[in-house]
CSV table of C-alpha atoms and ligand atoms in Angstrom, one decimal:
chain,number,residue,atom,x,y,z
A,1,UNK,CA,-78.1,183.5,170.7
A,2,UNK,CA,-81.2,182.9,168.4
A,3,UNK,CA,-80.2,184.9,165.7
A,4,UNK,CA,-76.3,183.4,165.6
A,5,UNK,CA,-76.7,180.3,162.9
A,6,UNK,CA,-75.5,177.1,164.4
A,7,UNK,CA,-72.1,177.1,162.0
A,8,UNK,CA,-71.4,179.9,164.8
A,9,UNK,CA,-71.9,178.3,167.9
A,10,UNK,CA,-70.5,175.1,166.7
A,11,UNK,CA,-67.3,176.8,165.9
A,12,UNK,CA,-67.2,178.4,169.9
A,13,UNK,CA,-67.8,174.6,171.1
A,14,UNK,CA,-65.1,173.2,168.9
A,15,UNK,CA,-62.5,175.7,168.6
A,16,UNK,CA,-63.4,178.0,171.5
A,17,UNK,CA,-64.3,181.3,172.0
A,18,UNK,CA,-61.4,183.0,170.4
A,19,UNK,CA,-62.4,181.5,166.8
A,20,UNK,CA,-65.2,184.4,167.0
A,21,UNK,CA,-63.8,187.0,168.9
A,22,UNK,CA,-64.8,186.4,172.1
A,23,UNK,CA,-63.3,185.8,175.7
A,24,UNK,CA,-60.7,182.7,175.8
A,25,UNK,CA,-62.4,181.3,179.0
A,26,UNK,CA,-64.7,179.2,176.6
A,27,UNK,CA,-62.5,176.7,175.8
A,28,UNK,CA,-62.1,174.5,172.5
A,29,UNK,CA,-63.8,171.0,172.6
A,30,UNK,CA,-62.2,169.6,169.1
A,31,UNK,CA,-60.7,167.3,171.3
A,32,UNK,CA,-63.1,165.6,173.4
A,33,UNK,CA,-66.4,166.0,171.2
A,34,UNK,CA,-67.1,164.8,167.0
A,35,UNK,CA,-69.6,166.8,165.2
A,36,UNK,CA,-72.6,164.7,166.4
A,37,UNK,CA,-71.8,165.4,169.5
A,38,UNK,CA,-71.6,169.2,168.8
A,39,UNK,CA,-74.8,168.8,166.9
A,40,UNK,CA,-76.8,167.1,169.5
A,41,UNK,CA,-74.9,169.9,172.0
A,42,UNK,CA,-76.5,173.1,170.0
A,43,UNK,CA,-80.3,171.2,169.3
A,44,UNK,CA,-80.1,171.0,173.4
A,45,UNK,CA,-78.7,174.2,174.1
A,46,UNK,CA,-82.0,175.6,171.6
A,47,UNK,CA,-84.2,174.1,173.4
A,48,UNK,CA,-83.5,176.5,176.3
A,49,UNK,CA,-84.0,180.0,174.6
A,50,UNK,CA,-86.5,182.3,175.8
A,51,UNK,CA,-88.1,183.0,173.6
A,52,UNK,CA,-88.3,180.1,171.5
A,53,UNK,CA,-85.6,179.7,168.9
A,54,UNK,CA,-86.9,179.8,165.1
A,55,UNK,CA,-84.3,178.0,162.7
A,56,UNK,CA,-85.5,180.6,160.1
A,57,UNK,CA,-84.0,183.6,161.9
A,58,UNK,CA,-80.8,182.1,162.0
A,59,UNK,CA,-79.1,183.3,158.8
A,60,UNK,CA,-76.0,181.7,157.7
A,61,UNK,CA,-72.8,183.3,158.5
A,62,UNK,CA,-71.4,185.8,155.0
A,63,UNK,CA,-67.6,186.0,154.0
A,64,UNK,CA,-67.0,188.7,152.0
A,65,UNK,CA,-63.9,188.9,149.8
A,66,UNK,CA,-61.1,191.5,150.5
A,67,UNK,CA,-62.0,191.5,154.4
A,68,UNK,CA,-58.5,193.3,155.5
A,69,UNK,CA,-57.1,191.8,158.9
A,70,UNK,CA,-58.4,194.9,161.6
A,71,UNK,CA,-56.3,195.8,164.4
A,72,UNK,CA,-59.1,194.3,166.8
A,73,UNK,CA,-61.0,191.2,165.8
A,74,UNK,CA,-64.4,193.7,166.1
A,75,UNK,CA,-67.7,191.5,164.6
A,76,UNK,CA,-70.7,193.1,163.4
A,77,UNK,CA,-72.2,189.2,164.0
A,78,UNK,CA,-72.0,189.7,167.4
A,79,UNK,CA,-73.0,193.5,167.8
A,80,UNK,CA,-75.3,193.7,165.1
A,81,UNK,CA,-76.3,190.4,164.5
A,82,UNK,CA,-77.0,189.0,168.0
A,83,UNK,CA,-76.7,192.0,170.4
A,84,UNK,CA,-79.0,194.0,167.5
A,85,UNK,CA,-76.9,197.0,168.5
A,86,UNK,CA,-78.4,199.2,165.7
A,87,UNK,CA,-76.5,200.3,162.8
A,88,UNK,CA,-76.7,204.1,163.2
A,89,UNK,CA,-76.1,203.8,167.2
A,90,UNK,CA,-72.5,203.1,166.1
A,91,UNK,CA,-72.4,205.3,162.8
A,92,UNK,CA,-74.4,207.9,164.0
A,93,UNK,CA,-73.3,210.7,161.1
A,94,UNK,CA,-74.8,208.6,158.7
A,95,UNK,CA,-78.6,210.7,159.2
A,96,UNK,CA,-77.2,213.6,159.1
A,97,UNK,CA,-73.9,214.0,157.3
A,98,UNK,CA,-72.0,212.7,154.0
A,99,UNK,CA,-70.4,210.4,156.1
A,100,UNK,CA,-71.8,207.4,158.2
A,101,UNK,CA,-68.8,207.6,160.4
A,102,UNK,CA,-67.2,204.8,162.8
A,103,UNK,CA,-67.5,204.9,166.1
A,104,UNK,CA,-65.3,206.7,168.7
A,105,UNK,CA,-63.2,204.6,171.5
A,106,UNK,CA,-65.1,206.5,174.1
A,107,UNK,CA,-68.3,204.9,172.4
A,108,UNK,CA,-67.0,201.2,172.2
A,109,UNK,CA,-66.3,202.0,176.2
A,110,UNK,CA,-69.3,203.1,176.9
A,111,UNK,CA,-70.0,199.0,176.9
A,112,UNK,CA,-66.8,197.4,177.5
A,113,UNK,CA,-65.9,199.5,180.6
A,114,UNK,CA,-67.8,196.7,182.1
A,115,UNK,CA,-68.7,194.0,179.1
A,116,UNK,CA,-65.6,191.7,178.3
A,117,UNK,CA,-63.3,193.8,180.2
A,118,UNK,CA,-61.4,191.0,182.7
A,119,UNK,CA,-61.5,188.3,180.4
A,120,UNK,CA,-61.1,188.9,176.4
A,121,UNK,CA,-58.0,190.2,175.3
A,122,UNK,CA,-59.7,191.6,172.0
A,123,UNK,CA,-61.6,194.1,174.3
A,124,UNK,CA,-58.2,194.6,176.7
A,125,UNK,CA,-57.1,196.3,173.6
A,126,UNK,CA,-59.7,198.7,173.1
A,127,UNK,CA,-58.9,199.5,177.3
A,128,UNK,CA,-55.6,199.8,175.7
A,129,UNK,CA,-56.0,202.7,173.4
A,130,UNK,CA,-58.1,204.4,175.8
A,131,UNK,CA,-55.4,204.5,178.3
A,132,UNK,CA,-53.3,206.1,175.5
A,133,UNK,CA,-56.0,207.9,174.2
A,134,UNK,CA,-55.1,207.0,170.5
A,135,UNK,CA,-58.1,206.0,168.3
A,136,UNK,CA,-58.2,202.3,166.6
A,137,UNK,CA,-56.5,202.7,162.9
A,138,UNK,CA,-59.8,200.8,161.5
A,139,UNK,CA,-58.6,199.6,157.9
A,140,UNK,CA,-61.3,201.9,155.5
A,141,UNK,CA,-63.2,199.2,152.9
A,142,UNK,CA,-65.7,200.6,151.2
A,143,UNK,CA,-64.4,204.2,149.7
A,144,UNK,CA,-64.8,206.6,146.3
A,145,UNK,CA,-61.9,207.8,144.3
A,146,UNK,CA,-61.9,211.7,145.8
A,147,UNK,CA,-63.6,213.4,142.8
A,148,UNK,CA,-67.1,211.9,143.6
A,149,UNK,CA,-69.3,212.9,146.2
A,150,UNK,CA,-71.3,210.2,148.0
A,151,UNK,CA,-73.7,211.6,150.7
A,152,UNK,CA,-74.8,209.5,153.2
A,153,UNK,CA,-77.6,211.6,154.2
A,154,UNK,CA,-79.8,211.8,151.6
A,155,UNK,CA,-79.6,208.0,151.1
A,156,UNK,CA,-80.6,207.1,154.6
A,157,UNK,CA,-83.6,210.1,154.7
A,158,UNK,CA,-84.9,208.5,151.8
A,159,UNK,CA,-85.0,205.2,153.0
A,160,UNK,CA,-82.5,202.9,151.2
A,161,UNK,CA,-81.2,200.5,153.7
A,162,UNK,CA,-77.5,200.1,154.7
A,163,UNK,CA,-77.3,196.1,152.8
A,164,UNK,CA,-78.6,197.7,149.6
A,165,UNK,CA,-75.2,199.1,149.2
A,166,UNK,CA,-73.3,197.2,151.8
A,167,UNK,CA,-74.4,193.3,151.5
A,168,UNK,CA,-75.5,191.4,155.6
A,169,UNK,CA,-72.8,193.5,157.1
A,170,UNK,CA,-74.9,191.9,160.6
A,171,UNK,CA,-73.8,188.5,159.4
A,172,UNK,CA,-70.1,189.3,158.6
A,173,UNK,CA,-67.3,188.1,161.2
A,174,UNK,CA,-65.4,190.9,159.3
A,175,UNK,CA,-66.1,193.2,156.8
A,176,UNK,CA,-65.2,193.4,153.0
A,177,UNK,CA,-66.2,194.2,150.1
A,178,UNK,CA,-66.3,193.3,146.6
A,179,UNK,CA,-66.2,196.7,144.8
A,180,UNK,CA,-64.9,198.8,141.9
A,181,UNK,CA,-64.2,198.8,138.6
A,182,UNK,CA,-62.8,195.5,137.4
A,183,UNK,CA,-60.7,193.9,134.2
A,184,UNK,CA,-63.0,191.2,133.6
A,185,UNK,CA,-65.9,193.7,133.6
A,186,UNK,CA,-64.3,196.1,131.5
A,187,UNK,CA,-63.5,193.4,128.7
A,188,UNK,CA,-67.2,192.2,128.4
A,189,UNK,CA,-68.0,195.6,127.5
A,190,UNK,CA,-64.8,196.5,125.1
A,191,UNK,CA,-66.8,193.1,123.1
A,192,UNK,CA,-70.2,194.7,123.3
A,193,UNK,CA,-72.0,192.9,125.9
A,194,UNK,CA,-73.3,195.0,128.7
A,195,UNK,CA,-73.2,193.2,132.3
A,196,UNK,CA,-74.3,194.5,135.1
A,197,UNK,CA,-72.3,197.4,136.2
A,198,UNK,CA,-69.4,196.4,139.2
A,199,UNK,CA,-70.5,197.9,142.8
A,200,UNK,CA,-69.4,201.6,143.6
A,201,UNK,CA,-69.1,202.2,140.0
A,202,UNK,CA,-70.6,205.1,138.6
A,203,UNK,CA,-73.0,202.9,136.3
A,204,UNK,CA,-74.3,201.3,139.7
A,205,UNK,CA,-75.3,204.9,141.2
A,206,UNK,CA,-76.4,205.6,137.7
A,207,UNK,CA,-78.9,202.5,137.3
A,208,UNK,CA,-80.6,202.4,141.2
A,209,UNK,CA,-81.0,206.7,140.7
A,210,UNK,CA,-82.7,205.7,137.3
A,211,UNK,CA,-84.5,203.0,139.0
A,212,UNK,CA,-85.7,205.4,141.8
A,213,UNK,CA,-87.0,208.1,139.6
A,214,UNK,CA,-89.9,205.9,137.8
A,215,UNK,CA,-91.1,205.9,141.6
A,216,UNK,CA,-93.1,209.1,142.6
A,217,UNK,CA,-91.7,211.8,144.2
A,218,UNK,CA,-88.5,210.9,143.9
A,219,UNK,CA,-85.9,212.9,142.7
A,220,UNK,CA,-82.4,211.1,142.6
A,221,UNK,CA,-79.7,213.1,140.4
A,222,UNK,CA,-78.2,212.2,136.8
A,223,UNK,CA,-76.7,215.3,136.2
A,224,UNK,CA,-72.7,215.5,136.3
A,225,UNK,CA,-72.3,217.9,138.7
A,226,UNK,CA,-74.3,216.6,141.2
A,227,UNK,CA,-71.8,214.0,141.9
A,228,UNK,CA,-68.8,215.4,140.7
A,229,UNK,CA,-68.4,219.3,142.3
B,301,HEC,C1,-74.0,199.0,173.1
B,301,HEC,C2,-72.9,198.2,173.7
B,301,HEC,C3,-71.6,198.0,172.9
B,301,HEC,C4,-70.9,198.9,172.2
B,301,HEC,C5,-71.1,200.3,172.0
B,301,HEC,C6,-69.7,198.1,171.8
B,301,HEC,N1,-69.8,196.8,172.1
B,301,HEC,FE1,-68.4,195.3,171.8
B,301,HEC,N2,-69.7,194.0,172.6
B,301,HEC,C7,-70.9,194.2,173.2
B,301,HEC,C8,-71.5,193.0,173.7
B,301,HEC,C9,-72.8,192.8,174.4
B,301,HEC,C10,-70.5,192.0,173.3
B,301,HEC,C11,-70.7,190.5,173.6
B,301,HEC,C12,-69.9,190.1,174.8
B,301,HEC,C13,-69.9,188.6,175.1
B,301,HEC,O1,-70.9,187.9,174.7
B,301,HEC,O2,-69.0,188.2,175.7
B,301,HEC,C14,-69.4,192.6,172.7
B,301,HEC,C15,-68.3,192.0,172.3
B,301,HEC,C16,-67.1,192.6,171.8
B,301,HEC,C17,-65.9,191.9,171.4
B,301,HEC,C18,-65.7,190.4,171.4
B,301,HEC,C19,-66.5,189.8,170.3
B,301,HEC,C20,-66.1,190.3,168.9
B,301,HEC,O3,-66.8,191.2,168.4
B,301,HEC,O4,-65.1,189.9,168.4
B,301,HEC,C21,-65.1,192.8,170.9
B,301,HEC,C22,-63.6,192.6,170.4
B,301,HEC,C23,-65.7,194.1,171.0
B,301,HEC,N3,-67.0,193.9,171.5
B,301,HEC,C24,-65.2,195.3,170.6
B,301,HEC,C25,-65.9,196.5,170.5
B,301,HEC,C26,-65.4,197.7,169.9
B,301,HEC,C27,-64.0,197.9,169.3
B,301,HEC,C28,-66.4,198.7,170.0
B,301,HEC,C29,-66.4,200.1,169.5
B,301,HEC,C30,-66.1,200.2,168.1
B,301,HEC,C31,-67.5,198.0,170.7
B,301,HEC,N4,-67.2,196.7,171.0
B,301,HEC,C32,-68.7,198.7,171.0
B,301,HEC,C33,-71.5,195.5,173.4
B,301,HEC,C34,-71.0,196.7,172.8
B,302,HEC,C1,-71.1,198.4,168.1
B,302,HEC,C2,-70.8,199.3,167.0
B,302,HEC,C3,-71.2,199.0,165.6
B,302,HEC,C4,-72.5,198.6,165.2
B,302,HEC,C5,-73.7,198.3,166.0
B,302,HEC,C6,-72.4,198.5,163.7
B,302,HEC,N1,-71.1,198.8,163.3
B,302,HEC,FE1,-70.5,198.9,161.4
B,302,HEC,N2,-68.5,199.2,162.0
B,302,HEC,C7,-68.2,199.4,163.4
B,302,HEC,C8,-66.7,199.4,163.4
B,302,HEC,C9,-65.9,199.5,164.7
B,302,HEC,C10,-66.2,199.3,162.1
B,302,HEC,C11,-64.8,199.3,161.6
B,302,HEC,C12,-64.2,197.9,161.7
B,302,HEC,C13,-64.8,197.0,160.6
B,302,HEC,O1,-64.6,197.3,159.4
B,302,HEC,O2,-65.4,195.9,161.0
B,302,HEC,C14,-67.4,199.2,161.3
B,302,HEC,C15,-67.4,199.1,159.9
B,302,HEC,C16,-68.5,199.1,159.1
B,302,HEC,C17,-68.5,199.3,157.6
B,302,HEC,C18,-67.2,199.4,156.8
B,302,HEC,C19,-66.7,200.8,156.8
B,302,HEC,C20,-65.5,201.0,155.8
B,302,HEC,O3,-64.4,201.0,156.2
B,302,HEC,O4,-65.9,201.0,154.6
B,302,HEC,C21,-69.8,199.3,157.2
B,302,HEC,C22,-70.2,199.4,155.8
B,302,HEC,C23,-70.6,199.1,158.4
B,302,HEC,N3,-69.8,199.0,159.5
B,302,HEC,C24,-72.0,199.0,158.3
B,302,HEC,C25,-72.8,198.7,159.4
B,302,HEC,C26,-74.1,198.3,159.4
B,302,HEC,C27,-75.0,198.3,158.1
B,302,HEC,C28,-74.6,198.0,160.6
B,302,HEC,C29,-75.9,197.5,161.1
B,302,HEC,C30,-76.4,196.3,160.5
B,302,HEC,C31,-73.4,198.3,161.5
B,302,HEC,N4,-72.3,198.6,160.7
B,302,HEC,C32,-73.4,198.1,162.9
B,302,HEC,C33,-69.0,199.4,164.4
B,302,HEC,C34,-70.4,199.1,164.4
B,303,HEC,C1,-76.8,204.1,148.4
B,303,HEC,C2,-75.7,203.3,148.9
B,303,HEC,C3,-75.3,203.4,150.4
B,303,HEC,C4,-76.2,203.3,151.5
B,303,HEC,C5,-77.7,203.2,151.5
B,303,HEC,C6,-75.3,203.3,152.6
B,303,HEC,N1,-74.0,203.5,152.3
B,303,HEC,FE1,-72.4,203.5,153.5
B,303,HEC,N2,-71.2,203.9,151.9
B,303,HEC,C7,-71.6,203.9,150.6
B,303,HEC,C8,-70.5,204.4,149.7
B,303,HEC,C9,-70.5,204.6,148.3
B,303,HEC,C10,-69.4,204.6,150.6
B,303,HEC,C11,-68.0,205.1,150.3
B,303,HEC,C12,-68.1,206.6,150.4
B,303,HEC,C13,-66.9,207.4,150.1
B,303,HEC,O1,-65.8,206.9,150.0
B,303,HEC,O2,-67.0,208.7,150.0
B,303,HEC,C14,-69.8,204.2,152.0
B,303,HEC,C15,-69.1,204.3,153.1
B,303,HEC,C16,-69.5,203.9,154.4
B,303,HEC,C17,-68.7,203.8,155.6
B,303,HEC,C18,-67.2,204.2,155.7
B,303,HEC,C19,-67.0,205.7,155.5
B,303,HEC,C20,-67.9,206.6,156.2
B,303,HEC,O3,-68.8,207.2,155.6
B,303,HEC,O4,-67.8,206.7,157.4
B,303,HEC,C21,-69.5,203.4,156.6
B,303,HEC,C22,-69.1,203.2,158.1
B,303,HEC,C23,-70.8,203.2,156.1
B,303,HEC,N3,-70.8,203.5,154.7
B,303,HEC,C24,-71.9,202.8,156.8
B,303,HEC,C25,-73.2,202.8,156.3
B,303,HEC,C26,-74.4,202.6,157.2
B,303,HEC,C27,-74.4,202.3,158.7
B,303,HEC,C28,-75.5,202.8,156.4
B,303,HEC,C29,-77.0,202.8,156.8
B,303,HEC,C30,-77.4,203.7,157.9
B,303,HEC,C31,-75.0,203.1,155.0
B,303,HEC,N4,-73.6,203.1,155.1
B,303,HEC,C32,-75.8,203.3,153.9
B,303,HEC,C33,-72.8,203.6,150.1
B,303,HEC,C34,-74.0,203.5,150.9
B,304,HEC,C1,-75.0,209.5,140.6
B,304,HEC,C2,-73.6,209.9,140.7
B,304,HEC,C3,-72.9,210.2,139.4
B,304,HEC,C4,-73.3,211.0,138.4
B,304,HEC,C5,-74.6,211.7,138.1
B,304,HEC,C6,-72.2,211.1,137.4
B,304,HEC,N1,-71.1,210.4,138.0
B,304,HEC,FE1,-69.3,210.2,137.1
B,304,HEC,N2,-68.7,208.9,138.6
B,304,HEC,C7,-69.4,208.6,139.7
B,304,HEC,C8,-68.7,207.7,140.5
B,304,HEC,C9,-69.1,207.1,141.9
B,304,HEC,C10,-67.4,207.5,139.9
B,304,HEC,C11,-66.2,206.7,140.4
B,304,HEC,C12,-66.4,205.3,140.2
B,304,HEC,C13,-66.1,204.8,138.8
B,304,HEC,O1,-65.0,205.2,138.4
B,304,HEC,O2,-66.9,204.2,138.2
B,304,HEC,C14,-67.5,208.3,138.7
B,304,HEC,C15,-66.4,208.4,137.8
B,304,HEC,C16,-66.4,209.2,136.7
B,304,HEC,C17,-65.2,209.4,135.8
B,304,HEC,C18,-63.9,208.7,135.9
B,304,HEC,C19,-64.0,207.4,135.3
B,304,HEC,C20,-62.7,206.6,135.4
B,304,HEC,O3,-62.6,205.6,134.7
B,304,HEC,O4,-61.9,206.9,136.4
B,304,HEC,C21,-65.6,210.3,134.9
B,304,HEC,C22,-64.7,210.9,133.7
B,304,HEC,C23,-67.0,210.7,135.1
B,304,HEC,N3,-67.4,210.0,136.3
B,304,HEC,C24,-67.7,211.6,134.4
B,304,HEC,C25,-69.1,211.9,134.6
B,304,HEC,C26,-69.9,212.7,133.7
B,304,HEC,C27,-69.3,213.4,132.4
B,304,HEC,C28,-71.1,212.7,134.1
B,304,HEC,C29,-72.4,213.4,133.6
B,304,HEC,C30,-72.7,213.0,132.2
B,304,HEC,C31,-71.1,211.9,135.4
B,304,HEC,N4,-69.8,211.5,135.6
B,304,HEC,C32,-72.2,211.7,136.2
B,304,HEC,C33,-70.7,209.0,140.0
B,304,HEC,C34,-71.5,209.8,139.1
B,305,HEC,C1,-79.9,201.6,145.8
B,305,HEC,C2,-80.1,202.9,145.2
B,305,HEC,C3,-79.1,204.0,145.1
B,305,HEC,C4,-77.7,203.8,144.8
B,305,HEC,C5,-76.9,202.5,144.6
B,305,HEC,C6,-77.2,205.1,144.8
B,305,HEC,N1,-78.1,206.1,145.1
B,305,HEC,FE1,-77.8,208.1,145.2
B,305,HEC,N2,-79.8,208.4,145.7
B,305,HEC,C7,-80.7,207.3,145.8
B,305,HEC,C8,-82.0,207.9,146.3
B,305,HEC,C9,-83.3,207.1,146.6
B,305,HEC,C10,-81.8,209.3,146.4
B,305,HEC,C11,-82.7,210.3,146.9
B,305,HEC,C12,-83.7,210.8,145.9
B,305,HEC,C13,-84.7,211.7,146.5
B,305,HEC,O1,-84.5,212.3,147.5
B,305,HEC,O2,-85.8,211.9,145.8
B,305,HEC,C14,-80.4,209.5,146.0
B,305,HEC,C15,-79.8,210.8,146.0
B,305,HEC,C16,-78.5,211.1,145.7
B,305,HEC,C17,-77.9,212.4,145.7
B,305,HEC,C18,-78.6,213.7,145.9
B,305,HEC,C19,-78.3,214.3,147.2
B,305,HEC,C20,-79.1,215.5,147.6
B,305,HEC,O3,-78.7,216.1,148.5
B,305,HEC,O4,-80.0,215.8,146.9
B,305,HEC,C21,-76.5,212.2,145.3
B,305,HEC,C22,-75.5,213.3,145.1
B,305,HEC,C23,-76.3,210.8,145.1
B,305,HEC,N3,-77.5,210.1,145.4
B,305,HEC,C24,-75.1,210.2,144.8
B,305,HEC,C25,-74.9,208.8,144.7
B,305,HEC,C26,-73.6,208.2,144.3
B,305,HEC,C27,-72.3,209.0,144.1
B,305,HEC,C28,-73.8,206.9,144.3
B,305,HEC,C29,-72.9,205.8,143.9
B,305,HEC,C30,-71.6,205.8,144.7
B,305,HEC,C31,-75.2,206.6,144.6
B,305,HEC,N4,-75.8,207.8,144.8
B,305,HEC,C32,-75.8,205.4,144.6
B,305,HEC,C33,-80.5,206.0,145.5
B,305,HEC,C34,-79.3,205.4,145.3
């Protein structure tokens, strides 16, 4: 639990384990405890972790705008954030392949065969579409108009981390994104001022590959074609 911020835990304690996804047999306390209570509850329950908690580690919980409502309530805070369930043992093409990829049913119950499998009925639904072998319809977030060509691969060999592009996806309850082109955007240039270009737009790739190459040895394309075959 040291790396969940107290906001987290305090929301389990007060509105039960379902507010975050997990199993229903943590019930809510709203009724019986205030927030001093709760408070005084979480500065007693860190007193217990081995190894010692560290307030700094806890980052603060991120809400992203346009998080779509997934057909299972699936949190990166718990998996990546507290479990540290690395990002590329889930999207394992990202290494080696334009696309990072999500993970398979069989993967998700490679865990939950055992993990959450009595008691949560988030995870009785991933048992569910393994029984009918159908994959999850995961709602897609962050995506390129098809005439561009965005390869994972050459991103992740050369070292730029997942949150450059993606934001704390390990602190987000549910993913979304902020992305695209924009009205706003496009009338602050249409009067000459230049702001800074919106994310997944082609002036974003444009700037960080421009930014890359004053390093050595680094060769990120400008040309057309590069990106659009
Ligand atoms: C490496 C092991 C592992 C894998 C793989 C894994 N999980 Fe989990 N999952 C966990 C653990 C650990 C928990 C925390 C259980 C708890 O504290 O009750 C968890 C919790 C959950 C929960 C409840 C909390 C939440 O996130 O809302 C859901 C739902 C869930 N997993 C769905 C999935 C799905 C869907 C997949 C596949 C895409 C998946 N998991 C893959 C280990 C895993
Ligand atoms: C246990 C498996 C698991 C782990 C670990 C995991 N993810 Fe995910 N990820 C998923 C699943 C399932 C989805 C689809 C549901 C959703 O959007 O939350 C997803 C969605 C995403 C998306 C949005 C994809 C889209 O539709 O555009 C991004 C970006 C992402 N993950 C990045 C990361 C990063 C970065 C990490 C590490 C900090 C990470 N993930 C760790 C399973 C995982
Ligand atoms: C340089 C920016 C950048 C980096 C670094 C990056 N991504 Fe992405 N990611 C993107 C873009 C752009 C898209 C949309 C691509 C498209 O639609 O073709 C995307 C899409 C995704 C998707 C959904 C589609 C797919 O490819 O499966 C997932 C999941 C994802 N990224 C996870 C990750 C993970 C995990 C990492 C780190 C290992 C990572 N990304 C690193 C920019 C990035
Ligand atoms: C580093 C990658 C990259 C390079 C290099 C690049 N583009 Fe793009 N381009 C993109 C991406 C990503 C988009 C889609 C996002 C957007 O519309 O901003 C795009 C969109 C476009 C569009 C559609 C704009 C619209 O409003 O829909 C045109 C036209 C275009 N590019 C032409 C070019 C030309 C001409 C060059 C060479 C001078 C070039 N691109 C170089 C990544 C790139
Ligand atoms: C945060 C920085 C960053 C962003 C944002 C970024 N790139 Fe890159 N890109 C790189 C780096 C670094 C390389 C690798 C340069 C090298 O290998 O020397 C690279 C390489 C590439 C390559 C060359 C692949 C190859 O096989 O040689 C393509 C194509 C590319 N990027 C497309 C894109 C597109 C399209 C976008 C926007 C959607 C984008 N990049 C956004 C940093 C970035």
């Amino acid at each position: 639990m040291n790396p969940l911020p107290d906001e987290f835990l305090a929301n389990v304690i007060l509105n039960g384990g379902t507010a975050e996804g997990l199993a229903p047999t943590m019930p809510a306390f709203a009724a019986y405890l205030g927030d001093g209570q709760v408070r005084r509850v979480i500065r007693y329950i860190r007193t217990l972790a081995d190894p010692p908690f560290v307030a700094a580690a806890a980052k603060p919980i991120v809400t992203p705008p346009n998080a779509p409502r997934q057909p299972i309530f699936f949190s990166h805070v718990v998996h990546a954030g507290s479990f540290h369930i690395a990002c590329q043992y889930c999207h394992t093409e990202a290494r080696r392949s334009e696309y990072a990829g999500l993970p398979s049913v069989e993967r998700c119950m490679g865990c939950h065969k055992i993990i959450g499998a009595t008691d949560n009925p988030e995870i009785r639904k991933v048992h569910d579409y393994w029984a009918r072998q159908e994959p999850i319809p995961w709602i897609r977030i962050f995506k390129m108009p098809e005439f561009t060509y965005f390869p994972h691969k050459a991103h992740v060999r050369a070292r730029v981390e997942c949150q450059t592009c993606h934001g704390p996806i390990e602190r987000m309850r549910v993913v979304g994104a902020d992305v695209g082109p924009q009205l706003a955007s496009d009338i602050l240039h249409l009067v000459g001022l230049r702001p800074d270009p919106r994310p997944l737009t082609m002036g974003w790739c444009l700037d960080c590959h421009r930014r890359e190459n004053t390093k050595p040895d680094r060769n990120a394309p400008l040309d057309c074609v590069a990106c659009h075959h």
